[in-house]
Coordinates of C-alpha atoms and ligand atoms in Angstrom, one line a residue:
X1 CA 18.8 8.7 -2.9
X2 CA 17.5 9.6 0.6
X3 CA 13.8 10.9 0.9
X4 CA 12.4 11.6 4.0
X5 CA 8.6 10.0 3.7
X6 CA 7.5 11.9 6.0
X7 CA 8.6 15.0 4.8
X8 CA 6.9 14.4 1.5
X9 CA 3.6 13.8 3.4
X10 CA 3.6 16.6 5.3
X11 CA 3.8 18.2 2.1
X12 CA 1.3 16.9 0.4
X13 CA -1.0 17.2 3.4
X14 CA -0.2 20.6 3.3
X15 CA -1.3 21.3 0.2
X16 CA -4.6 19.9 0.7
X17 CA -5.1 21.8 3.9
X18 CA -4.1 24.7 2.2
X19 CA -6.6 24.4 -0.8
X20 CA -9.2 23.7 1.5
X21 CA -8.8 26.4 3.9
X22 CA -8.5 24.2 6.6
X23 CA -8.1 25.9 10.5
X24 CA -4.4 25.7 11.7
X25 CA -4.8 24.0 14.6
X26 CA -7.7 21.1 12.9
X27 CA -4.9 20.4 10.2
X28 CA -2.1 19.9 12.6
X29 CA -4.3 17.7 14.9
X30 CA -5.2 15.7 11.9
X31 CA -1.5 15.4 9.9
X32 CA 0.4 14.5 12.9
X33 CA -0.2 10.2 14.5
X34 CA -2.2 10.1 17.3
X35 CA 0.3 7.2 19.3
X36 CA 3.8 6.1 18.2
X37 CA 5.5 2.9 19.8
X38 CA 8.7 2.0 19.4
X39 CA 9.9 -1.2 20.9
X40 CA 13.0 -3.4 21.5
X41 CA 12.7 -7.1 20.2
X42 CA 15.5 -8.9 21.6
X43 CA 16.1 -12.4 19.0
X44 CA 18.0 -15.0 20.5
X45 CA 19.4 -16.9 17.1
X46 CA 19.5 -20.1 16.1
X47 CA 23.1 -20.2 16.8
X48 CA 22.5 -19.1 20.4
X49 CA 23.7 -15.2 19.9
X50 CA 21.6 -12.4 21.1
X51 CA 20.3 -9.9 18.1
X52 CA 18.4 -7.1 19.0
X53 CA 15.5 -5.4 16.1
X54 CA 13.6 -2.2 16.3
X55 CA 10.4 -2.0 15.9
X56 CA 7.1 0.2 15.5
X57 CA 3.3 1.1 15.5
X58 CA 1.9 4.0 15.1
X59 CA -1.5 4.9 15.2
X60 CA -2.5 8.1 13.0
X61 CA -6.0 8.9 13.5
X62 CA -9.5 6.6 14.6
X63 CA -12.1 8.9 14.5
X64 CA -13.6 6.9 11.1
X65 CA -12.9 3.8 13.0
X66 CA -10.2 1.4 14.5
X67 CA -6.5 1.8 13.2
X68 CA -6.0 0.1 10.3
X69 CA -2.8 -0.8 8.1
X70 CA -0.1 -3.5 7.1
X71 CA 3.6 -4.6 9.0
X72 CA 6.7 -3.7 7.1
X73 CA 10.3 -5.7 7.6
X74 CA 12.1 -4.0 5.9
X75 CA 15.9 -2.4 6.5
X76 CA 14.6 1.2 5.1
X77 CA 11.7 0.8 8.3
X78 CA 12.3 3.8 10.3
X79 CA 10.5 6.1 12.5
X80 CA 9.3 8.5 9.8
X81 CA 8.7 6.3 7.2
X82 CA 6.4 4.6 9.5
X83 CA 4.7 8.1 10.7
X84 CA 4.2 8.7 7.1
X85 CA 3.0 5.3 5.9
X86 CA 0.2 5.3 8.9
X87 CA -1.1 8.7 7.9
X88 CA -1.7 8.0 4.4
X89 CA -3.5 4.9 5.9
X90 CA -6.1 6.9 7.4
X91 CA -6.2 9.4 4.3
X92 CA -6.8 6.1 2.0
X93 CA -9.4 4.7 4.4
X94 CA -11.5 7.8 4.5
X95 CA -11.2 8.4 0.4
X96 CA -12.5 4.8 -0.2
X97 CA -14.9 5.4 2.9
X98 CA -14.2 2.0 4.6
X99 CA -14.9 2.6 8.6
X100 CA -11.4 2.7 9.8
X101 CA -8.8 4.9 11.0
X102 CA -4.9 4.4 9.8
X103 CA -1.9 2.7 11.1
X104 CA 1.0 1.1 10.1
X105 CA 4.2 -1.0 12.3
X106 CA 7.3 -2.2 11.2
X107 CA 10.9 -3.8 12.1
X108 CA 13.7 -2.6 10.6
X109 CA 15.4 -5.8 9.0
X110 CA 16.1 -7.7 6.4
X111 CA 13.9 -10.5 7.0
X112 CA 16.1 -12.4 4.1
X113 CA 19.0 -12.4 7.1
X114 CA 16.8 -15.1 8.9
X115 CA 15.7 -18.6 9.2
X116 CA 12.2 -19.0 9.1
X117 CA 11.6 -20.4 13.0
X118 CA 13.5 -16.7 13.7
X119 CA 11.5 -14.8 11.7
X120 CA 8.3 -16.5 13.7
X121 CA 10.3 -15.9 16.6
X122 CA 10.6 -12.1 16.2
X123 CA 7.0 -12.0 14.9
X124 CA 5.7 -12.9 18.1
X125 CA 7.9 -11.2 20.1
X126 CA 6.5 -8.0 18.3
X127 CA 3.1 -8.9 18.5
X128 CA 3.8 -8.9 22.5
X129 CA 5.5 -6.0 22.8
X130 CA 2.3 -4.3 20.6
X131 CA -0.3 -6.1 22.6
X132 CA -1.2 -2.7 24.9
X133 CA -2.4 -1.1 21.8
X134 CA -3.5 -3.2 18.9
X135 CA -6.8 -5.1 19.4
X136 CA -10.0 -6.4 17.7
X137 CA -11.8 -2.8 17.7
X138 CA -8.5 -0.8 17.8
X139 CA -6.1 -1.3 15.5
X140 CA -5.9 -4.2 13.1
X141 CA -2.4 -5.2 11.4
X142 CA -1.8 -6.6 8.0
X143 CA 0.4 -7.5 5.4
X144 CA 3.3 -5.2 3.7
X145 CA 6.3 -5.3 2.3
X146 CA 7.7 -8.8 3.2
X147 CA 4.9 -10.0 5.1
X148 CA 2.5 -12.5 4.1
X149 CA 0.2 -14.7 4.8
X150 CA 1.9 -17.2 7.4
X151 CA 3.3 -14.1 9.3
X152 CA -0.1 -12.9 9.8
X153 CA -1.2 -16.2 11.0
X154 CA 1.5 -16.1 13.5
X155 CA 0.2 -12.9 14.9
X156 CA -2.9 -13.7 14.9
X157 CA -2.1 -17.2 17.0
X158 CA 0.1 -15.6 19.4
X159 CA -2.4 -13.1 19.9
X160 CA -5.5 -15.3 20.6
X161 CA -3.3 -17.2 22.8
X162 CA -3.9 -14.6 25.2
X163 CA -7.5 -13.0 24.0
X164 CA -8.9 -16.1 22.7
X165 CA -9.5 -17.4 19.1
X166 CA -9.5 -13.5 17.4
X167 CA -9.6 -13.8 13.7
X168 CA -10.5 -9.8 13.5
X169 CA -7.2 -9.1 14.9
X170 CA -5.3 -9.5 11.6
X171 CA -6.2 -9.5 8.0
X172 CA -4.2 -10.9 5.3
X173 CA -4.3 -14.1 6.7
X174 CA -4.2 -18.0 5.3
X175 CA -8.0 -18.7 4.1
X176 CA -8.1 -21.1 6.6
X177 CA -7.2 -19.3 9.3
X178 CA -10.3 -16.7 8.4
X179 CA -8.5 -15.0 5.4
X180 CA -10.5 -13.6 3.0
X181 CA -10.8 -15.3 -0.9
X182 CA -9.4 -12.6 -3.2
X183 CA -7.4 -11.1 -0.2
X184 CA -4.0 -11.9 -1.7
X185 CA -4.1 -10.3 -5.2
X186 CA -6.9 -7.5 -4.2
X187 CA -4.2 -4.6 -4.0
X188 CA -2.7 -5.5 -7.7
X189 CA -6.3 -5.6 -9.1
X190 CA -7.2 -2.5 -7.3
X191 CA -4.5 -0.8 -9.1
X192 CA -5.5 -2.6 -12.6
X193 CA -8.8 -1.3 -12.2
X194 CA -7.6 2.3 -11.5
X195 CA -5.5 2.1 -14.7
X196 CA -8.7 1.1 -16.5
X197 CA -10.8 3.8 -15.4
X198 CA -7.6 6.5 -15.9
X199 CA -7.2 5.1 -19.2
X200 CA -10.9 6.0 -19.9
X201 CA -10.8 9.3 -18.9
X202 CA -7.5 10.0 -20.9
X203 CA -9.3 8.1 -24.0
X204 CA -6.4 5.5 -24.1
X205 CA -7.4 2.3 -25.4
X206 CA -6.8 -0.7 -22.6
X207 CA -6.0 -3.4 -25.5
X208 CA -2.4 -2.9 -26.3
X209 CA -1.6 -0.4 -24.2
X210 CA 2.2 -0.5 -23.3
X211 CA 2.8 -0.7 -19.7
X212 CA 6.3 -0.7 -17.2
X213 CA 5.8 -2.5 -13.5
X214 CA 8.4 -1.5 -11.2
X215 CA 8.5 -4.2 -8.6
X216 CA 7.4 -7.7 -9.0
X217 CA 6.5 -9.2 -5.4
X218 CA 2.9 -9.4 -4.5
X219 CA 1.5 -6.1 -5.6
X220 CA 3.2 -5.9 -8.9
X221 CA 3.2 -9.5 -9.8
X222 CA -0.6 -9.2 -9.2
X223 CA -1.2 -5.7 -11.4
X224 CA 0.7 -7.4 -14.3
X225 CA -1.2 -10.7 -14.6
X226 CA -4.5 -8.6 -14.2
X227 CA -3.7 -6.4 -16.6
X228 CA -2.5 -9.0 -19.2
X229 CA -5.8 -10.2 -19.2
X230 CA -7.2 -6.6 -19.7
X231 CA -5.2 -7.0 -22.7
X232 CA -2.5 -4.5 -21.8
X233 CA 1.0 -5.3 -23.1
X234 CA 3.3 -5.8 -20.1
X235 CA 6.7 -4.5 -21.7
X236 CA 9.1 -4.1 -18.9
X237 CA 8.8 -5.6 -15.2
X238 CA 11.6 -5.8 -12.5
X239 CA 12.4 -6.5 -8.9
X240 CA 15.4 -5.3 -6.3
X241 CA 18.2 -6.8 -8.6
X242 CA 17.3 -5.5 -11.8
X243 CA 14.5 -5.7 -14.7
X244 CA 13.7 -7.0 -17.6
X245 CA 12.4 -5.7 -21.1
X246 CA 10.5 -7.1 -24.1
X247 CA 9.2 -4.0 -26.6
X248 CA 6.5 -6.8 -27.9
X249 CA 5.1 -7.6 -24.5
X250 CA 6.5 -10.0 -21.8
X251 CA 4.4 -13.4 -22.3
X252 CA 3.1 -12.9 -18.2
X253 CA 1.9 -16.3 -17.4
X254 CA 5.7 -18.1 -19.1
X255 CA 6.9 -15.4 -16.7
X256 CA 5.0 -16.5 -13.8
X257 CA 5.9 -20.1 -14.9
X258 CA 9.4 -19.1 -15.1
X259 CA 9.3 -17.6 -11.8
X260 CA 8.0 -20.3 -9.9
X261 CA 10.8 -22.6 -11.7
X262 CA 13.8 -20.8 -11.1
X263 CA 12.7 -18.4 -8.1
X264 CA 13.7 -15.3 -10.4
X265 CA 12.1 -13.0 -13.1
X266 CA 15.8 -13.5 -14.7
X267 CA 17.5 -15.6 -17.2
X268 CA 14.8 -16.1 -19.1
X269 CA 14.1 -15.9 -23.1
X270 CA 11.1 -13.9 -22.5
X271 CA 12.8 -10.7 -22.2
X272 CA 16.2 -9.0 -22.3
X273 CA 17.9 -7.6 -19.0
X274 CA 17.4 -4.1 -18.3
X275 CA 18.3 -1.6 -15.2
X276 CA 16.0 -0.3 -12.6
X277 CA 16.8 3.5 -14.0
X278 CA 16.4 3.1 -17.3
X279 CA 13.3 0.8 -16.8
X280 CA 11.6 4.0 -15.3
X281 CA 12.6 6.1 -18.3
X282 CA 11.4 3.7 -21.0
X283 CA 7.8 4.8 -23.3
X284 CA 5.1 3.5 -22.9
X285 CA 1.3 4.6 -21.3
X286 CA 1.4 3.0 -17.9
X287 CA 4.1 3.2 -15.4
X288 CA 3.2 1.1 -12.3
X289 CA 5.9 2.4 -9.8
X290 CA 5.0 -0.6 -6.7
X291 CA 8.2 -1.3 -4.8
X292 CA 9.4 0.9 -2.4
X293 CA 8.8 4.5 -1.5
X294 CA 10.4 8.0 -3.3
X295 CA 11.8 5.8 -6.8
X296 CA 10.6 9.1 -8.4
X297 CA 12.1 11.9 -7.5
X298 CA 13.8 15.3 -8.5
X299 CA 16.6 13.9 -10.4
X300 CA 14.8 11.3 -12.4
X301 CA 11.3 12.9 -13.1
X302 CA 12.0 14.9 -15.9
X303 CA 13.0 11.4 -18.0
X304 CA 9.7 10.0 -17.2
X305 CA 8.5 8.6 -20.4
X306 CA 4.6 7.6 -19.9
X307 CA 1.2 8.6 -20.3
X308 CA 0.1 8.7 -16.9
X309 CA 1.7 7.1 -13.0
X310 CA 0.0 4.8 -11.3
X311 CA 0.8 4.4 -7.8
X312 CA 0.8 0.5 -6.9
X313 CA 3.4 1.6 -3.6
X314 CA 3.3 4.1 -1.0
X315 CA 4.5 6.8 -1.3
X316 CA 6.5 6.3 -5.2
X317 CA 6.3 10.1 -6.0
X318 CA 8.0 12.5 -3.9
X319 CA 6.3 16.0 -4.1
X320 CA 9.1 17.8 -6.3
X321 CA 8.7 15.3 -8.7
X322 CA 5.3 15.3 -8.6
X323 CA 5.6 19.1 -9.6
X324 CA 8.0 18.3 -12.5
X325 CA 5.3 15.6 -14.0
X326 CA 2.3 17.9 -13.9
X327 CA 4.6 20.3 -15.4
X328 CA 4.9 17.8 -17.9
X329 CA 1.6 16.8 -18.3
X330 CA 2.1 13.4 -16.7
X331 CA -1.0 12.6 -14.8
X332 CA -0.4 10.5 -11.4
X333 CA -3.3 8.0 -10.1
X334 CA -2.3 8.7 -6.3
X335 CA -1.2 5.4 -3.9
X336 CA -4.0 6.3 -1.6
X337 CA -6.7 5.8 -4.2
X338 CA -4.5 2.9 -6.9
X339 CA -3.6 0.8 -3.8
X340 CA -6.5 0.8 -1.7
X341 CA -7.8 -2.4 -3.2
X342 CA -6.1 -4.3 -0.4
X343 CA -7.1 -2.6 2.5
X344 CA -10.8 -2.9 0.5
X345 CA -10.9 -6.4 1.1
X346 CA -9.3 -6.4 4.6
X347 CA -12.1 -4.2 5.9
X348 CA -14.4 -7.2 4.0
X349 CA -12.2 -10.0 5.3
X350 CA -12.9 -8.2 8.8
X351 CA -16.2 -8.0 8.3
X352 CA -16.2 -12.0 7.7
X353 CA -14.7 -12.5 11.0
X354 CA -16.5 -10.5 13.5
X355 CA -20.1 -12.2 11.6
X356 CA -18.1 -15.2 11.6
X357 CA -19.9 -15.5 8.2
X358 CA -17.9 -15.9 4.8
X359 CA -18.7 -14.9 1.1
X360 CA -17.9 -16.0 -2.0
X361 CA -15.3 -14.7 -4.2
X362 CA -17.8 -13.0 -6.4
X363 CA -19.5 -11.3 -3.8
X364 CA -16.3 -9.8 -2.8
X365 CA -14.3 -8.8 -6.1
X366 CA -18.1 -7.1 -7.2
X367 CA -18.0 -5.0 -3.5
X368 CA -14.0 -4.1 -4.3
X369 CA -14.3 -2.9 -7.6
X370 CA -17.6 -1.0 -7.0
X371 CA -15.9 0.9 -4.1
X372 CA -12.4 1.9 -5.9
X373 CA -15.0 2.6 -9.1
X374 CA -16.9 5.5 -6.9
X375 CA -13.8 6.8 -5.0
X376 CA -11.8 6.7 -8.4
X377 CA -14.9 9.0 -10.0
X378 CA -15.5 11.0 -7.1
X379 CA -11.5 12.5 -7.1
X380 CA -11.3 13.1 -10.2
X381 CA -14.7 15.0 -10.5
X382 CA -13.0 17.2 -7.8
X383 CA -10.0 17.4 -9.9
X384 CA -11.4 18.6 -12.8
X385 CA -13.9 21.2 -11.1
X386 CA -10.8 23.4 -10.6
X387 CA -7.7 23.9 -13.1
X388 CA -4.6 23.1 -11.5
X389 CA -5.7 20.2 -9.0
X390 CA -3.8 17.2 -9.3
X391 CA -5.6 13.8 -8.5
X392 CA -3.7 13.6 -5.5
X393 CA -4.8 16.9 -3.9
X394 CA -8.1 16.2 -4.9
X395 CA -7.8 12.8 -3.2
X396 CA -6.8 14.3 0.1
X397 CA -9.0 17.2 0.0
X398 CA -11.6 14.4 0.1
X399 CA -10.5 12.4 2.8
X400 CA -9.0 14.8 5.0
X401 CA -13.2 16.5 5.1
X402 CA -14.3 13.3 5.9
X403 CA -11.6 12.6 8.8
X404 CA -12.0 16.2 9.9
X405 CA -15.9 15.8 9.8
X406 CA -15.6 12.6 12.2
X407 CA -12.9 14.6 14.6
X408 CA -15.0 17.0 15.1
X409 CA -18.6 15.3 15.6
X410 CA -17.1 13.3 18.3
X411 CA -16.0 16.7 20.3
X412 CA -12.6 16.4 19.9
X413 CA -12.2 19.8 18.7
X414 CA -14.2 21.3 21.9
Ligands
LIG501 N1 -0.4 -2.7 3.5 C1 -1.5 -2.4 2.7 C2 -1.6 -1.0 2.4 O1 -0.7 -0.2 2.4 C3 -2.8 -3.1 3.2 C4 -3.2 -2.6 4.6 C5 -4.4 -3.4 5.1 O2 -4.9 -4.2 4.5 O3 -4.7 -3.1 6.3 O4 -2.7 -0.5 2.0

């Protein structure tokens, strides 16, 4: 099913601009990115061909702060999707009120297609041809879908080749490099503690609460072993190929065990095979939509089965599916607040390298939580001051203020 992301941002910008009776020309200066760059990233192969990749920044907004957001290889990466993955950047930045603007880059591939001295290769190819805009104070990358760890600490080598040692460049990175402790899993606890707080508000008791996890790389893998040990029972997970389902509970840690073993959530006898469309559609309380972008839309919403959406990916929901759940009274934790556990930590993991000080993990899982814990209360306070405000209009109504406030402060309007 094609959805065009951007489309469904605009959208739901739309309506936040609307409700908050937002000037014409303020709300298209703020919806729209700031810089886009596209550039060609010729590969010369192992096997000596020439292969040529696309790829992309762009920068939404920086009035809160420098750009911030993750690098997606991916071979659904195009143009829009990027435009609308760095706006809801900035939007998440500003509703957890971390001091950065939003961005977001990509390459459309499939980074399964190459050896791993290609993919390093391309990486720092890409981190050339971005060179004229990303920097220390201006825009700082980090990891997406199917980027980790080592690729950010290929960027951030190739780019301090040049700069000199610049840890603050990238975030995401190896802990030796200047990567944060608590970096890696921060986005899928994030999301576990904004089901824990939803789950209070809608009285639903954590221990033994059913919940679905679409996706199982880092996000999703990291939700479900959080949430395990919240208690929650994990009944269906799954990842590009297919899922898997076990009413009683899938025994996470065997599953994790399993995984490392054989390389796949599959073929195990911890749970039985099921398929990505009926997964969505099963009951239960929780459904954790965190793989790609749009898996809900208008020709699968109405079977949606659970309690309440949390958003572990960008952009899960697309807005006339988001109509047909609130229709249906299924509440939906938006990505820009559920997800923002990651960039959280970043901004901390920042913080570490330009004071070229670093914390303990306690220090920064306390900081996390506490930040998500106010953003989570202060959007749904706003949601339910007015009847018919969903979380996610609340959400933006909230950081669109605060990104409109900084815009116009610094005369940008004048
Ligand atoms: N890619 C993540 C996101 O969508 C993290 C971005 C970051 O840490 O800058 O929020």
């Amino acid at each position: 099913m094609e959805i065009n992301n951007f489309k469904a941002y605009c959208d739901q910008f739309d309506r936040a601009a609307t409700e908050l009776g937002l000037d014409e020309n303020l709300a298209a200066l703020l919806k729209y990115p700031d810089r886009e760059l596209s550039v060609e990233l010729p590969l010369i192969r192992e096997d000596g061909s020439l292969k040529v990749f696309r790829g992309y920044r762009i920068q939404h907004n920086d009035a809160r702060g420098p750009c911030k957001g993750g690098l997606r290889f991916h071979p659904q990466v195009d143009i829009d999707e990027v435009r609308a993955l760095s706006a809801l950047m900035t939007f998440k930045t500003a509703l957890v009120n971390i001091p950065f603007g939003g961005a977001k880059g990509g390459i459309h591939i499939d980074p399964t297609e190459l050896t791993s001295r290609e993919l390093e290769q391309l990486t720092r190819t890409f981190v050339r041809a971005i060179s004229p805009i990303i920097g220390v104070h201006t825009d700082i990358p980090a990891p997406d879908m199917n980027t980790n760890a080592q690729i950010m600490a290929w960027i951030m080598d190739e780019y301090s080749q040049t700069h000199g040692y610049s840890p603050g460049i990238v975030t995401g990175k190896p802990i030796s490099l200047g990567g944060s402790k608590g970096r890696e899993e921060a986005t899928g606890v994030g999301v576990s503690i904004a089901l824990r707080e939803a789950a209070k508000c809608r009285n639903i008791p954590l221990e033994g609460a059913s919940v679905v996890i679409q996706g199982y790389g880092n996000v999703g893998s990291w939700a479900a072993r959080t949430l395990h040990s919240y208690g929650c029972r994990i009944i269906a997970v799954s990842d590009a190929s297919g899922g898997i389902f076990n009413p009683n509970g899938i025994d996470i840690p065997e599953l994790q065990l399993h995984l490392k073993n054989s390389g796949s959530i599959h073929n195990s006898s911890l749970a039985e095979p099921i398929d990505n469309d009926s997964l969505l559609c099963l009951e239960c309380d929780f459904l954790i939509p965190a793989a790609l972008g749009g898996v809900i839309h208008k020709m699968n919403a109405e079977c949606l089965n659970c309690k309440m959406v949390i958003e572990g990916a960008n952009g899960p929901t697309t807005p006339t599916a988001d109509e047909v759940l609130w229709r249906k009274n299924i509440p939906v934790i938006p990505d820009i607040l559920a997800n923002a556990g990651g960039v959280i930590v970043s901004y901390y993991e920042w913080v570490q390298n330009l004071q070229r000080h670093y914390w303990e993990e306690e220090e920064i899982s306390t900081k996390m939580e506490k930040k998500l814990v106010d953003s989570f209360y202060e959007m749904s306070a706003l949601a339910h001051s007015k009847k018919e405000l969903s979380y996610r209009t609340a959400a933006f109504m909230i950081s669109i203020n605060r990104v409109a406030s900084a815009v116009q402060m610094r005369g940008r309007t004048t």
